[in-house]
XYZ file of C-alpha atoms in Angstrom:
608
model
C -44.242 -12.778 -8.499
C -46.826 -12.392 -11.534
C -48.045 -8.950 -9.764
C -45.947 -6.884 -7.242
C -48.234 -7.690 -3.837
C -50.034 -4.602 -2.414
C -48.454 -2.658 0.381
C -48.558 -3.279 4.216
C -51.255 -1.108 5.671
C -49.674 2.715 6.380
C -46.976 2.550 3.748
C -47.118 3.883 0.758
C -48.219 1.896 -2.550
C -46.021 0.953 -5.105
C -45.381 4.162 -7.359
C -46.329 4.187 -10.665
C -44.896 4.680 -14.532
C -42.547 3.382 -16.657
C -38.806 3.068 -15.266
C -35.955 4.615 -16.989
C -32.911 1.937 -18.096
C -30.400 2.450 -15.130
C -26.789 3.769 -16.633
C -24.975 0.950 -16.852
C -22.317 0.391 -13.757
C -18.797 0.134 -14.869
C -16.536 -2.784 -13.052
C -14.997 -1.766 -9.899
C -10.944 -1.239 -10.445
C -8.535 -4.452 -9.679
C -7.584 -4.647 -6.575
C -4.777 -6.969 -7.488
C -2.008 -4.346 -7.213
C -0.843 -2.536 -4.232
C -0.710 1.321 -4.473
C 1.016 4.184 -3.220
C 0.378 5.057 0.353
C -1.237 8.979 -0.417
C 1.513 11.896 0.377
C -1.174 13.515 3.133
C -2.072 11.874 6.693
C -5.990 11.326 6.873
C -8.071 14.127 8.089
C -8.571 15.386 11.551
C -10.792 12.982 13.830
C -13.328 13.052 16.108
C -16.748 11.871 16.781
C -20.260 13.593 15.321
C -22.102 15.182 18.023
C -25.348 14.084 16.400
C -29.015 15.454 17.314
C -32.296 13.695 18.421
C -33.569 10.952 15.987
C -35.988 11.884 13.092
C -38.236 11.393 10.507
C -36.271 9.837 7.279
C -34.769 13.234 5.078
C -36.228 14.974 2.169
C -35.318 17.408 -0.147
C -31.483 15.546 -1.007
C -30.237 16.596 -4.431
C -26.594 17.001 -4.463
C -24.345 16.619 -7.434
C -24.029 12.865 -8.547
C -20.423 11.334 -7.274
C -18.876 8.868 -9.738
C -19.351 4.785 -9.307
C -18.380 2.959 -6.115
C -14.609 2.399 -6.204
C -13.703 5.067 -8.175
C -11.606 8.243 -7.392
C -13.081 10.984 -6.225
C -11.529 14.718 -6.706
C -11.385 16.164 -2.810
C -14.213 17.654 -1.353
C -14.714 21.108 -0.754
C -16.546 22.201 2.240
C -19.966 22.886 1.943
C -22.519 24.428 3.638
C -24.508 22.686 5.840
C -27.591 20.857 3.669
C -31.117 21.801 3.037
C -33.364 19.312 4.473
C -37.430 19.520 3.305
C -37.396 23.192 3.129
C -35.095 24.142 6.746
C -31.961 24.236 7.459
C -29.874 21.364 9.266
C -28.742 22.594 12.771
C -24.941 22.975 12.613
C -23.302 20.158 14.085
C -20.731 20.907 16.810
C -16.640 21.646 15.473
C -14.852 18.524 16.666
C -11.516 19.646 17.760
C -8.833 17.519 15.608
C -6.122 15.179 16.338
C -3.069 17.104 15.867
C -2.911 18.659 12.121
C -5.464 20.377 9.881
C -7.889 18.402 7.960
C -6.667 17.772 4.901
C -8.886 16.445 1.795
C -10.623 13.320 2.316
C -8.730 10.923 -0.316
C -10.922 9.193 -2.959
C -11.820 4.956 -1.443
C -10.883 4.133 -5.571
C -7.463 4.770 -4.202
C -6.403 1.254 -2.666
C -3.553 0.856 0.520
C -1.724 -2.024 1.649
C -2.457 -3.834 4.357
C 0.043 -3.101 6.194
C -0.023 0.861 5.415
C -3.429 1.689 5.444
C -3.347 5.326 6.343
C -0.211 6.016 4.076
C 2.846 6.754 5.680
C 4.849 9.294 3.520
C 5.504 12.910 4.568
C 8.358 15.354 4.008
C 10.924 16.595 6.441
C 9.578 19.828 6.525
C 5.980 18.944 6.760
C 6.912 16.925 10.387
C 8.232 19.344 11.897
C 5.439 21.340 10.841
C 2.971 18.763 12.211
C 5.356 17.813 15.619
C 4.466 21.620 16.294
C 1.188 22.189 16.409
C 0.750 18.242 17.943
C 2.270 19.748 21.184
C 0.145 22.444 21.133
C -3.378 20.655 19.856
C -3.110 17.418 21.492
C -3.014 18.544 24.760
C -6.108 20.594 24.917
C -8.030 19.149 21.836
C -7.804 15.006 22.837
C -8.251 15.661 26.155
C -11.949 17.109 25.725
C -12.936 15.024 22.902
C -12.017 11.708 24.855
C -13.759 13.320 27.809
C -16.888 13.660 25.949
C -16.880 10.316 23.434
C -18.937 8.132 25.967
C -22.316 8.788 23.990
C -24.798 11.209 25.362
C -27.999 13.261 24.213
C -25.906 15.081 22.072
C -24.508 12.599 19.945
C -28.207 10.687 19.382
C -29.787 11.042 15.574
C -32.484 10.213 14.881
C -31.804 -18.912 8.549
C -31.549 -22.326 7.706
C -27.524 -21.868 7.547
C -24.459 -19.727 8.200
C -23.080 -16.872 7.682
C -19.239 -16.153 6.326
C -17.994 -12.729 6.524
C -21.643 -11.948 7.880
C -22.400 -9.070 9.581
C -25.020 -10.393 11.913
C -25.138 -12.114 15.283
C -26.870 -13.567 18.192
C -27.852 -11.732 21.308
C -26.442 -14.134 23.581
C -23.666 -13.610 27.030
C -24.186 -11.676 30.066
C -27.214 -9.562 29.728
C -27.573 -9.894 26.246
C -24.331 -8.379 25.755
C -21.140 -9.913 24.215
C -20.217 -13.458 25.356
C -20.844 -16.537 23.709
C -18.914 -16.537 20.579
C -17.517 -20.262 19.508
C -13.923 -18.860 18.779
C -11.322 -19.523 21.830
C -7.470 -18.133 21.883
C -5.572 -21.580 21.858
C -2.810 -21.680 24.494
C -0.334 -20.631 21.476
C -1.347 -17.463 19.601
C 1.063 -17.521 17.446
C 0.556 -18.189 13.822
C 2.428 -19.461 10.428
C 1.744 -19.234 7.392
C 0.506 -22.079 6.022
C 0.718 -21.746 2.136
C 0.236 -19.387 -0.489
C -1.515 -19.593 -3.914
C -0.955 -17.230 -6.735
C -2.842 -15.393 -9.355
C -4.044 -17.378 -12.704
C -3.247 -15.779 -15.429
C -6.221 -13.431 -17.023
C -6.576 -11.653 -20.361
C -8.684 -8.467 -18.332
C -10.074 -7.883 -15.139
C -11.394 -10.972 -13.693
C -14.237 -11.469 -11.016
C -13.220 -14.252 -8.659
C -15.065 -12.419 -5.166
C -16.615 -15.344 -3.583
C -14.758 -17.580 -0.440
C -15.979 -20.109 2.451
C -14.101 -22.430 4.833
C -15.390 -25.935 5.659
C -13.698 -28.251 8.353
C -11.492 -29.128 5.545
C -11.471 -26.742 2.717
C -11.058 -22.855 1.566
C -12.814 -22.790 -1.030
C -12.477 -19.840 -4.278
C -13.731 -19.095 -7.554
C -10.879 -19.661 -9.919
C -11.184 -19.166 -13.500
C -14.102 -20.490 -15.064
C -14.380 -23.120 -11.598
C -14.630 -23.057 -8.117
C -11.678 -24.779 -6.649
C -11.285 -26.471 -2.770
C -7.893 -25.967 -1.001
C -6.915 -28.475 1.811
C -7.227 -25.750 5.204
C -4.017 -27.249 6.797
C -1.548 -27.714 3.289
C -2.811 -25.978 0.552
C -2.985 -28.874 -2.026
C -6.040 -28.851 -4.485
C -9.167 -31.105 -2.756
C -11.219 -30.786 -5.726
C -11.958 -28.596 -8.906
C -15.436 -27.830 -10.091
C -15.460 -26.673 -14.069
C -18.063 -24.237 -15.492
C -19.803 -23.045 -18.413
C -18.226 -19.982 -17.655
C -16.886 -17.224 -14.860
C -18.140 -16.946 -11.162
C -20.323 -13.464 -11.214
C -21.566 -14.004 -7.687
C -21.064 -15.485 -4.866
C -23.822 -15.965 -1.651
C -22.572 -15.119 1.940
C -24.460 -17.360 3.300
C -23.901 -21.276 3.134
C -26.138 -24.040 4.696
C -25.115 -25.731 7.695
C -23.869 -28.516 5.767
C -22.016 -26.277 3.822
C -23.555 -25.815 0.207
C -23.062 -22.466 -1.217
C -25.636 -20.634 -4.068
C -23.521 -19.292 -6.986
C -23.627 -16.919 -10.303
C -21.840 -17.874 -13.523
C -21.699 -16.979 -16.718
C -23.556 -19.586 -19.578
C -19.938 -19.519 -22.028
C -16.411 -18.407 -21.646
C -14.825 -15.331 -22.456
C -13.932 -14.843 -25.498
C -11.117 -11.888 -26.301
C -12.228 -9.062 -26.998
C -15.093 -9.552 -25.297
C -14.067 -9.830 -21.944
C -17.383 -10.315 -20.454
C -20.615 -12.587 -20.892
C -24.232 -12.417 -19.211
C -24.592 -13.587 -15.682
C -27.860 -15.860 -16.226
C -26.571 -19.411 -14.561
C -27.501 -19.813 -10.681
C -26.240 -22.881 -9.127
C -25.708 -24.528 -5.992
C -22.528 -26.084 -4.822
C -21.548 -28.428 -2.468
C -18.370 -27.125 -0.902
C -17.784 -30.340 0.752
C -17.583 -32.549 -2.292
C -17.267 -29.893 -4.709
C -20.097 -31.134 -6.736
C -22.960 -29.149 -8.391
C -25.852 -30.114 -7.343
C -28.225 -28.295 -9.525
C -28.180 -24.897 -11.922
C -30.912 -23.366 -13.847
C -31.615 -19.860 -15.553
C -35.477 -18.041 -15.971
C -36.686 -15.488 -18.358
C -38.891 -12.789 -17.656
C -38.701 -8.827 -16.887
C -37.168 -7.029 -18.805
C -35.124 -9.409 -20.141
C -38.473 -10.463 -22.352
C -37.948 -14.000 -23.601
C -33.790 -13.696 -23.041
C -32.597 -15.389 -19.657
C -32.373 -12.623 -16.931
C -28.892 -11.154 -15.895
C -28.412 -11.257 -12.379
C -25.417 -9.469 -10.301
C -25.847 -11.134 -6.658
C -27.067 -13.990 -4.997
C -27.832 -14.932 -1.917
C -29.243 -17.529 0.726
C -32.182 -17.570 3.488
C -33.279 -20.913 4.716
C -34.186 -22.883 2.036
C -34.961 -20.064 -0.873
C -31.904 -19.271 -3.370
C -32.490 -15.581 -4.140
C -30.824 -13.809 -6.997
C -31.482 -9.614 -8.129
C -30.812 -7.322 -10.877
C -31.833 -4.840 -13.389
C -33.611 -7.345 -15.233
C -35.496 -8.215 -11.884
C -35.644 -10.889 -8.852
C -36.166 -14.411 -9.205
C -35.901 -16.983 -6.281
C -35.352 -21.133 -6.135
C -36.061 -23.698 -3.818
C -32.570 -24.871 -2.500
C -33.389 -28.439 -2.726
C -33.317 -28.432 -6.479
C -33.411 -25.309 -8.387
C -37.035 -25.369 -9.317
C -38.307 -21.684 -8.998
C -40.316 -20.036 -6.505
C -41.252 -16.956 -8.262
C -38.871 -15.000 -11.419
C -39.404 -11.517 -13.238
C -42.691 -10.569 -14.333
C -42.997 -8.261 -17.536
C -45.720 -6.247 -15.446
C -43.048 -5.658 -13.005
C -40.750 -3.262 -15.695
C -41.375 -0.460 -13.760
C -40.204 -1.745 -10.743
C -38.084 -4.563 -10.059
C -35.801 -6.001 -7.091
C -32.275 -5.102 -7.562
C -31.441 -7.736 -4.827
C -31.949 -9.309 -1.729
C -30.218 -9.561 1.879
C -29.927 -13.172 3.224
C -29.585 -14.849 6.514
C -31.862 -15.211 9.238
C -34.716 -13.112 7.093
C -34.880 -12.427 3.185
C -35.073 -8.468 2.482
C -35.800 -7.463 -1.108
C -34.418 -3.846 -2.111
C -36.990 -2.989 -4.960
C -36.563 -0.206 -7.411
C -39.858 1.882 -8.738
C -40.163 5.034 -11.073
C -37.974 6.878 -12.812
C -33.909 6.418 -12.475
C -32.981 10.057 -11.895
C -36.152 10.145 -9.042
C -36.663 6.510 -7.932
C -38.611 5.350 -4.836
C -36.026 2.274 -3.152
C -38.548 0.289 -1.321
C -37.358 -2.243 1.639
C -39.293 -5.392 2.146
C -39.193 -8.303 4.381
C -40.232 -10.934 2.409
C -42.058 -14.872 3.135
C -38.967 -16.323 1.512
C -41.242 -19.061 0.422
C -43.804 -16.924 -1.687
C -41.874 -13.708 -2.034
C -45.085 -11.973 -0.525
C -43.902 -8.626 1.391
C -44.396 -9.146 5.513
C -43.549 -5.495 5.568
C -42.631 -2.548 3.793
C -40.207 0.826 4.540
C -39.863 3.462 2.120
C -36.277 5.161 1.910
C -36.442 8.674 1.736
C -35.881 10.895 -1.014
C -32.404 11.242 -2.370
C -31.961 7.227 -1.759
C -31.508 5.938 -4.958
C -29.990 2.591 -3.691
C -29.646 0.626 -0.796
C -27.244 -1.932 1.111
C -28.800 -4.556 3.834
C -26.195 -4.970 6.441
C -28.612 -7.433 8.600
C -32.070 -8.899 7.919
C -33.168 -9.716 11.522
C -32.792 -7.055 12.988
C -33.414 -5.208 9.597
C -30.459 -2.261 9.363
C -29.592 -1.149 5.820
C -27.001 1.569 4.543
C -27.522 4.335 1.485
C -25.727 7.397 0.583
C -28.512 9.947 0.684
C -28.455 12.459 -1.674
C -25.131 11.175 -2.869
C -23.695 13.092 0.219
C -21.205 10.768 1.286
C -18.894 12.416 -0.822
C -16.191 9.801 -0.484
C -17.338 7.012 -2.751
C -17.999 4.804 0.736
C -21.754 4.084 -0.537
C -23.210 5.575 3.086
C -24.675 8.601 4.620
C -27.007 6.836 6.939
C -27.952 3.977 8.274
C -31.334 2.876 8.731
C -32.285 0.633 12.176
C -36.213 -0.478 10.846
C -38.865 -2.741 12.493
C -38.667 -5.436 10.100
C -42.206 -6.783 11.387
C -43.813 -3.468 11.007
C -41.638 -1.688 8.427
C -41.553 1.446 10.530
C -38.178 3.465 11.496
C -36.435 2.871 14.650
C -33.990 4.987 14.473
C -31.885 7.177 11.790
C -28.136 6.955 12.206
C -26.284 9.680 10.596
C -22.512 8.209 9.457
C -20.124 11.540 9.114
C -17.829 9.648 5.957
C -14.972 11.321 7.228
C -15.153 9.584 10.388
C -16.282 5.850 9.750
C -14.939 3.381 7.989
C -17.500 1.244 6.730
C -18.390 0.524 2.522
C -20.658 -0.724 0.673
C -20.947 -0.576 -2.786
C -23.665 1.312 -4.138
C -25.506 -0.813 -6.755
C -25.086 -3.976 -4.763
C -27.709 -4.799 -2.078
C -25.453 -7.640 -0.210
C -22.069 -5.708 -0.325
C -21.340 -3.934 2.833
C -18.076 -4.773 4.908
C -16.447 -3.222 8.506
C -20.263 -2.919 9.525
C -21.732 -5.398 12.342
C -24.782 -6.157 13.544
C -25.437 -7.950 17.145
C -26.075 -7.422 20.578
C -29.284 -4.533 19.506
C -26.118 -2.530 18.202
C -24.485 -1.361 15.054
C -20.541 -1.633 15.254
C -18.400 0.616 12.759
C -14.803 1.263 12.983
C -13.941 4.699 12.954
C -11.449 5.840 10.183
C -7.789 6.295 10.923
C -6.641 9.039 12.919
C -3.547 10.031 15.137
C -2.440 7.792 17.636
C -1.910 8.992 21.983
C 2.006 9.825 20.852
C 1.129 12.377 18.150
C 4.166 11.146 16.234
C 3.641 9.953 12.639
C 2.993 6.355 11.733
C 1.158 5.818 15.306
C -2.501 6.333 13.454
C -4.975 4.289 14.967
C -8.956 3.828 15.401
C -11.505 2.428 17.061
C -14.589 0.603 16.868
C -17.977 2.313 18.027
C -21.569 0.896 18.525
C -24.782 2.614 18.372
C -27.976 1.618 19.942
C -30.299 -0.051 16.745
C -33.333 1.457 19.403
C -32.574 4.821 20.346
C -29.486 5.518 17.391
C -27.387 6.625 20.343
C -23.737 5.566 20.605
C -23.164 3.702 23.363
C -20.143 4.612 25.819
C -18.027 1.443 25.313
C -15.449 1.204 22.648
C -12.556 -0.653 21.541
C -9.424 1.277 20.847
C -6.781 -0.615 18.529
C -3.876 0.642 19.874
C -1.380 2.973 18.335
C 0.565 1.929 15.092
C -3.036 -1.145 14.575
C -6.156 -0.232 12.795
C -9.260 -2.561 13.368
C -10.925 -4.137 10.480
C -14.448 -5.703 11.764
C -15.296 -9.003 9.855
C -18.213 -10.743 11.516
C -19.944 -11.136 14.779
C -19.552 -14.615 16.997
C -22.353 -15.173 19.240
C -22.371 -11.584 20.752
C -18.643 -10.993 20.253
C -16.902 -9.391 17.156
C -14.564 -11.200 14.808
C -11.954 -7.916 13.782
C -8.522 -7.962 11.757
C -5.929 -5.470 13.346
C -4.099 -4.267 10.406
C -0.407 -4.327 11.516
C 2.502 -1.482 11.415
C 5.020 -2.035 8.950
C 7.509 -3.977 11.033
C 4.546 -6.087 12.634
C 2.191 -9.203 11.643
C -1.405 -8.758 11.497
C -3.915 -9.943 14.227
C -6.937 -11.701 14.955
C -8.736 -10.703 18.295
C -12.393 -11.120 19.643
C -13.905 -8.346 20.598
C -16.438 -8.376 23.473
C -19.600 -6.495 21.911
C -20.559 -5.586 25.577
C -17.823 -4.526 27.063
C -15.742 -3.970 24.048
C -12.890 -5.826 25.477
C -10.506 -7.825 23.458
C -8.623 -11.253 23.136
C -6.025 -12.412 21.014
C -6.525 -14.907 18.963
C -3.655 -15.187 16.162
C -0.913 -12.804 15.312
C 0.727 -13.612 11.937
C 4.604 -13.713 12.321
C 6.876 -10.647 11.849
C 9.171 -12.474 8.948
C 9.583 -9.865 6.168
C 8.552 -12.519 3.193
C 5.685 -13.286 5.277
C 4.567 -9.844 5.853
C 5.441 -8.676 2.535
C 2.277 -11.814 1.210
C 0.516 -10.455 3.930
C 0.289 -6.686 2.776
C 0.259 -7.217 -0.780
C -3.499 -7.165 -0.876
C -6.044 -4.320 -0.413
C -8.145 -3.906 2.977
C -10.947 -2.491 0.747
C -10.510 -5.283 -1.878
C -10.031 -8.227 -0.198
C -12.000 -10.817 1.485
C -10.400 -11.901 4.880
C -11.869 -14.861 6.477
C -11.118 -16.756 10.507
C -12.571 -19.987 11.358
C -10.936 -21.531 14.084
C -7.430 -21.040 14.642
C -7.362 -20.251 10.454
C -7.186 -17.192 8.802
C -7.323 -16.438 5.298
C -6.910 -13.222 2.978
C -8.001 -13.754 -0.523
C -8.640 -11.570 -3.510
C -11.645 -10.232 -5.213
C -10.506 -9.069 -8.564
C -7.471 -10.177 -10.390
C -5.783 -8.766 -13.477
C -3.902 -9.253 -16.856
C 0.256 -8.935 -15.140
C 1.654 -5.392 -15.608
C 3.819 -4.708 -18.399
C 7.714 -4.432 -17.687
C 7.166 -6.062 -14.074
C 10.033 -5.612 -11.987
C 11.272 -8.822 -10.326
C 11.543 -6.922 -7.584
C 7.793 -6.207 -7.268
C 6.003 -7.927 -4.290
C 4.132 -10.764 -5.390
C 0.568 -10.942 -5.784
C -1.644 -13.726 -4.487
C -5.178 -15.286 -5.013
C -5.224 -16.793 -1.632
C -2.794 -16.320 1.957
C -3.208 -19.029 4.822
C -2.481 -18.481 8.443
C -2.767 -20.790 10.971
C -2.451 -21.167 14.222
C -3.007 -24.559 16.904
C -3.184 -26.514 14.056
C-alpha cells in the first residue's frame, strides 16, 4: 500500500505524527518443562453480573503489566476503575466456591496437563477449607447456579481451512450446533500411537507451527519442517531451510499448503537469533516449497522487513510486524502490496486470516497509540471498513474475521498476563460495535498474547456466539482435587450470555480447540489417575459426545502431561489427536533420569 487508504465514512482518519520505536518484546519462556503445581487452589468462582452494553471505554491508564507469559506479582484489589470521567457501577459480589479468594497466580507460571489447577495443600489448610466448604457451599452454589442462566444483569455492553481455528459455520438445527464432520467411532478408546522427542537446541527454540493432512502431522523441526506418517510415526518427508521456522499460518488451503516464516541463515552461538524476513509456502502433502520471497520497505528502509506472523485468506499470503504489512499472491509469491516508508507512523502489526483478512494497524505514539481494525479486500489491501479500539488499547488479538470479534487488554487491566479485558463483537461490513463483552480475568480462561494479532487460544467463534471456558474452580463435592469448569457463550449481538453451558465434570477441565460445523472441538484435561478426552460439544445445546479418551497407563499419561496447556498446540482430526510443543530448550543441567520425559510431538489414536 504506497499510501494508507482514507477512512470509511464516520470513522475516524488515520492519526497523525511520527511513531515511537515499540520496546522490543522479549521471547515468551519455554514451555518445554513441566512446573510445580502452585501451593494455593485458584480463586473463588463465579460468573460477572455484567451491565447493559456500551460505547467502547475511555480514560484507561493503569500501571503497565510485564510481557505476555511472564510472571506477574499477585494483584491487589483495587478500586473499581475510572471510566471517561465517572465511575464504573460496582459489579455485584459473586458468592465463592468454598474458600477465600486467594491471589490470582501469574499465566508465566506453566501446569501440567494433567494438574492444571495445582493440587498441593497442607494438612492443616484442608481441614481449614473442608470447614467453611460445608458451610459456603450450601448457601453460596446454590444461588449462583440458580442465577448463571444469563439475564439483563449479566449483559455488557476463505479459500481453505482452518487448524486450531477458532471460527465456524452456522449450520444444525436452527442455526445452532449440529453439523460438525467429527463422529464418535463405535470404539472410543484410544492408544497412543508414537512419540517423538525434543532435538537438541543450544537456547530457546521456536518450533510453534502444526497441521494434519490425511496422511501426515506435520512440525517445524530445527531449521525444517518435517512430515510424520499419522498412523506410525516414521518420517514422510523433511523440508531443509535457510534457517528457523518464526511463524507459522493457521490456516492451510484445502489442498493443504501452509504459508510459513523463516529465518534467511542459521543460528550461530552466541547469537541465538536471526531476522525473520523469508515467507514461504509449503506443500504439506509433498513437503515441497513451492515458492519464498522477502520485500523491503517501512521502516526497515532498503533492509528486508522482519515479520513475526503470517497468515492465510483465500488466495493472499499476509505477513505483519513492526517493520509493517506486506501481502503475496498464494499462487507464487509475487507481492500484492509491502511496507511503504510513508507508512512509518503507522503500520500493520498483523493480520487475522480465514474466511475475511483483518489488518490490526498501529498509528501515533507507542505510550498513546490509536489500534485501528480493518477488514481488508485481501486482493488490494484497500480497507472495506474501519473500527477504532478505544483508548487504553494498545494492541489487539482477532479471534474470528467473519464475524469480526477481536480481544485486547484495555488499559492493561487484565492484570493476569492473559492479554484480555474485553472482547469486541464488530460489524465487519460497517466497522461499527455490536456489542462490548467485558471478560472478568479471574473468571475466564482464554489467552492471547499481547503483541501477536493471530494468537488467541480457548476462545471460539460460531453459531452468532463467543465460547470461553471459565477458569478452574471447585467441583459439586467441595473436596480438593475435584476443580472443574465450564464453557460459556455469549451472544456476538446483544453481548449477553446465553443460558446453556457445558459443565466438565468434577476432577476434568475443558480446553476449547476449534469449532466443527456449529459444534465445538474441546480437550478435557484429565485427573491425575485418568487419560485425557476428546468430546464434541453441541454449541446449541451445549451437550457433549465422546470422541477419544487416551488410556489410563501411567507411561502413557506421564507423555501425556508432560506438556503445558498454555504452551502447547493440541490438534484432533478424525479419530487422531495430537499434543505438540511450541518452544523447546537447551536440556537442564544435572537431569535426573528420573525426570519425565519431554516430547516434540504425542499421537493418539483411536478407530484407526
Amino acid at each position: 500500500m504506497t499510501q494508507p487508504p482514507p477512512p470509511p465514512p464516520n470513522q475516524p482518519p488515520d492519526p497523525q505524527g511520527g511513531f515511537g520505536a515499540p520496546t522490543p518484546q522479549q521471547p515468551d519462556p519455554g514451555y518445554g518443562y513441566p512446573q510445580q503445581p502452585p501451593a494455593q487452589p485458584d480463586p473463588g468462582y463465579g460468573y460477572p453480573q455484567q451491565q447493559p452494553p456500551t460505547q467502547p471505554d475511555q480514560g484507561y491508564g493503569y500501571p503497565q503489566q510485564p510481557p505476555y507469559g511472564y510472571p506477574t506479582p499477585p494483584q491487589q484489589p483495587q478500586q473499581p476503575p475510572q471510566y471517561g470521567g465517572y465511575q464504573q457501577p460496582h459489579q455485584p459480589v459473586q458468592p465463592p466456591y468454598g474458600y477465600p479468594t486467594q491471589p490470582q497466580q501469574a499465566y508465566g507460571h506453566q501446569q501440567p496437563v494433567a494438574a492444571p489447577g495445582g493440587k498441593k495443600l497442607s494438612a492443616q489448610l484442608q481441614i481449614v477449607i473442608a470447614a467453611v466448604v460445608a458451610v459456603v457451599l450450601i448457601v453460596g452454589v446454590g444461588i449462583w447456579y440458580a442465577n448463571s442462566g444469563g439475564g439483563d444483569d449479566e449483559a455488557k455492553g476463505s479459500g481453505g481451512t482452518s487448524q486450531g481455528s477458532a471460527t465456524g459455520g452456522d449450520t444444525g438445527g436452527k442455526g445452532l450446533g449440529g453439523g460438525g464432520k467429527e463422529k464418535p467411532s463405535a470404539d472410543t478408546k484410544a492408544k497412543m500411537v508414537f512419540q517423538v522427542g525434543q532435538p537438541k537446541v543450544s537456547d530457546v527454540t521456536d518450533v510453534s507451527g502444526s497441521w494434519i493432512t490425511d496422511k501426515a502431522f506435520v512440525k517445524p523441526g530445527v531449521n525444517s519442517v518435517v512430515g510424520y506418517d499419522v498412523d506410525k510415526g516414521g518420517v514422510l518427508w523433511t523440508l531443509p531451510l535457510t534457517g528457523q521456522v518464526c511463524g507459522a499460518s493457521r490456516h492451510i488451503t484445502k489442498d493443504n499448503k501452509a504459508p510459513i516464516l523463516f529465518e534467511a541463515t542459521k543460528r550461530v552461538a552466541p547469537r541465538y537469533y536471526q531476522p525473520c524476513t523469508e515467507v514461504g509456502l509449503v506443500d504439506l502433502n509433498t513437503g515441497k516449497l513451492l515458492w519464498s520471497t522477502s520485500v523491503t520497505g517501512g521502516t526497515a528502509g532498503d533492509q528486508k522487513a522482519r515479520f513475526s506472523e503470517v497468515t492465510l485468506s483465500g488466495t493472499t499470503v499476509a505477513a505483519g510486524g513492526t517493520d509493517g504489512g506486506a501481502a503475496f499472491d498464494l499462487a507464487n509469491g509475487n507481492p500484492r502490496w509491502k511496507p511503504q516508508a510513508n507508512d512509518q507512523n503507522c503500520y500493520d502489526m498483523g493480520y487475522g486470516g480465514g474466511e475475511g483478512l483483518v489488518a490490526v494497524r498501529k498509528c501515533g505514539a507507542y505510550d498513546s497509540p490509536k489500534v485501528l481494525i480493518q477488514n481488508l479486500n485481501p486482493t488490494t489491501g484497500a480497507p472495506l471498513s474501519q473500527f477504532q479500539m478505544p483508548a487504553g488499547a494498545k494492541y489487539a488479538s482477532v479471534i474470528s474475521t467473519k464475524p469480526l470479534v477481536v480481544a485486547a487488554d484495555v488499559g492493561e487491566t487484565a492484570g493476569d498476563g492473559s492479554g484480555i479485558s474485553d472482547f469486541f463483537s464488530i460489524d465487519e461490513k460497517t466497522g461499527k460495535l455490536k456489542a462490548k463483552i467485558t471478560a472478568d480475568a479471574d473468571q475466564y480462561a482464554a489467552r492471547c498474547r499481547a503483541t501477536e494479532v493471530e494468537s488467541c487460544s480457548q476462545a471460539l467463534v460460531g453459531n452468532g456466539r463467543l465460547y470461553v471456558p471459565t477458569e478452574e474452580h471447585e467441583g459439586s463435592t467441595g473436596e480438593y482435587g475435584d476443580e472443574t469448569n465450564e464453557i460459556i457463550a455469549f451472544d456476538l449481538t446483544t453481548g449477553r450470555t446465553v443460558p446453556e453451558k457445558a459443565d466438565a465434570g468434577d476432577k476434568y477441565s475443558y480446553v476449547p480447540l476449534r469449532m466443527d460445523g456449529g459444534n465445538l472441538i474441546a480437550y478435557k484435561a484429565p485427573p491425575y489417575d485418568q487419560g485425557g478426552r476428546i468430546v464434541s460439544v453441541d454449541g446449541g445445546t451445549m451437550k457433549e459426545t465422546l470422541l477419544l479418551e487416551n488410556p489410563v497407563d501411567k507411561t502413557v499419561h506421564n507423555a501425556e502431561s508432560s506438556f503445558s496447556l498454555n504452551g502447547a498446540e493440541l490438534l484432533y482430526q478424525d479419530g487422531r489427536f495430537f499434543i505438540s510443543e511450541t518452544l523447546i530448550s537447551k536440556p537442564r543441567e544435572n537431569a535426573s533420569p528420573n525426570d519425565i520425559k519431554e516430547y516434540l510431538i504425542v499421537s493418539f489414536s483411536v478407530g484407526h
